[in-house]
Amino acid sequence: MYELEEKGYLYLLFIIPILAMLFLYGQYWKRKKQKEFGDLDLIKKLSPEKSTFKPILKIIIILLGLTFLIIALVNPKMGTKMEKVKRQGIDIVFAIDVSKSMLAEDVAPNRLEKSKQVVSQLINQLGSDRIGIIAYSGSAFPVLPMTSDYGVAKMFLQTMNPGMISSQGTSIDQAIDLAANNFFDKKDKTNKLLVIISDGEDHSDNAQNAAENAQKLGLKIVTVGVGTENGGPIPLKRNGIVESYQKDKDNQVVITKRNAAVLSAIAKSTKGGGYVDGNSTKAVLDYVKKVLDNTQKTEFEGTMMADFKSQFQWFLGFGFFLLFLDIFLSERKTKWVRKMNLFNEEKESRE
């Protein structure tokens, strides 16, 4: 098991192919100029000690050295052992609306991306809680089962999009039923929290009944409304460019609006539940923190990779060694390699 401490430095790896292309262009330009100057075979005979292979070897060593140094900046860490740990926390499931209405841009960058940002920030402030993720629109789909690995949860979170579920619409009741019946163990006494992030455009009438049934199982629901009361159109994009907007059967542009009343009614159906405006990330963080602080934590045992150790020093050492090696590597032919004539250079020079 490993983790990358400073992932942002990975973007520096784009420098490597750019340098490789510049080197190839330089070789092409040099060869072109040599042809303009004179015959290439004659030029080789005038400089018999110059190796055609050494420049390629040097650039490979330089690029490898830089790659190792960049990885050292990322600071990969390796877990050395698995151990059982006891934690205190609750079980939290995030149910995220991925219907097409969540693509409306009445909040920046759009409702779905805003929802992801909110959930990511909520995960950041958790301590020892187990979390799961559900995606829903016309039906509900389990994205991630209960886990204590927040890094994996964030990775799955970023993959969520309207194409995950073929049936369109917004059926909050199916998300509640899936969480209550499949994510939470009825025999487990751990306190349970379902966080629903949606614009509230529920196309079914069963959400409140589902919430009341969940209440009987000891499930607490917090709803987070994303979007504005005025609403906005649903853009239809290709390659990131808006081509048109979603239209109804009368060919009128659909305006989707946040329905806070539906979300509030769902939350109030469970004891200790509540509704919060999701357009303000701080408001959501403060509200959920308050809910968690007022919820009794349960001790549970879990297995996790422990004793992570930094491995940057190995990559740093290899990187500096390769760059140091390049200093002493000339572009002249090596004598013992020249005797072996691996690249048939001696025959070419005699001719």
mmCIF file of C-alpha atoms in Angstrom, residues 46 48 51 76 80 86-87 89-90 109 114 124 142 144 158 166 181-182 186 192 227 252 272 285 312:
data_model
loop_
_atom_site.group_PDB
_atom_site.id
_atom_site.type_symbol
_atom_site.label_atom_id
_atom_site.label_comp_id
_atom_site.label_asym_id
_atom_site.label_seq_id
_atom_site.Cartn_x
_atom_site.Cartn_y
_atom_site.Cartn_z
ATOM 1 C CA LEU A 46 36.381 14.077 -40.379
ATOM 2 C CA PRO A 48 35.928 9.712 -36.212
ATOM 3 C CA SER A 51 29.808 8.777 -31.148
ATOM 4 C CA PRO A 76 5.732 8.472 -2.116
ATOM 5 C CA THR A 80 4.940 -1.520 5.910
ATOM 6 C CA LYS A 86 -9.877 0.644 17.437
ATOM 7 C CA ARG A 87 -11.728 3.789 16.490
ATOM 8 C CA GLY A 89 -17.033 7.182 15.082
ATOM 9 C CA ILE A 90 -20.284 6.767 13.210
ATOM 10 C CA PRO A 109 -19.027 25.501 -11.766
ATOM 11 C CA LYS A 114 -20.307 21.899 -6.261
ATOM 12 C CA ASN A 124 -11.549 16.241 5.119
ATOM 13 C CA PRO A 142 -23.781 1.913 -4.778
ATOM 14 C CA LEU A 144 -18.425 2.786 -2.692
ATOM 15 C CA GLN A 158 -14.469 12.453 -8.659
ATOM 16 C CA SER A 166 -29.126 5.187 -17.476
ATOM 17 C CA ASN A 181 -31.109 -1.745 3.583
ATOM 18 C CA ASN A 182 -27.705 -2.326 1.988
ATOM 19 C CA LYS A 186 -29.282 -3.515 11.209
ATOM 20 C CA LYS A 192 -25.911 6.108 11.257
ATOM 21 C CA GLY A 227 -28.850 25.246 -6.744
ATOM 22 C CA GLN A 252 -39.096 25.100 -24.560
ATOM 23 C CA GLY A 272 -32.146 14.913 14.708
ATOM 24 C CA LEU A 285 -19.343 22.081 7.131
ATOM 25 C CA PHE A 312 11.663 10.188 -1.387
#
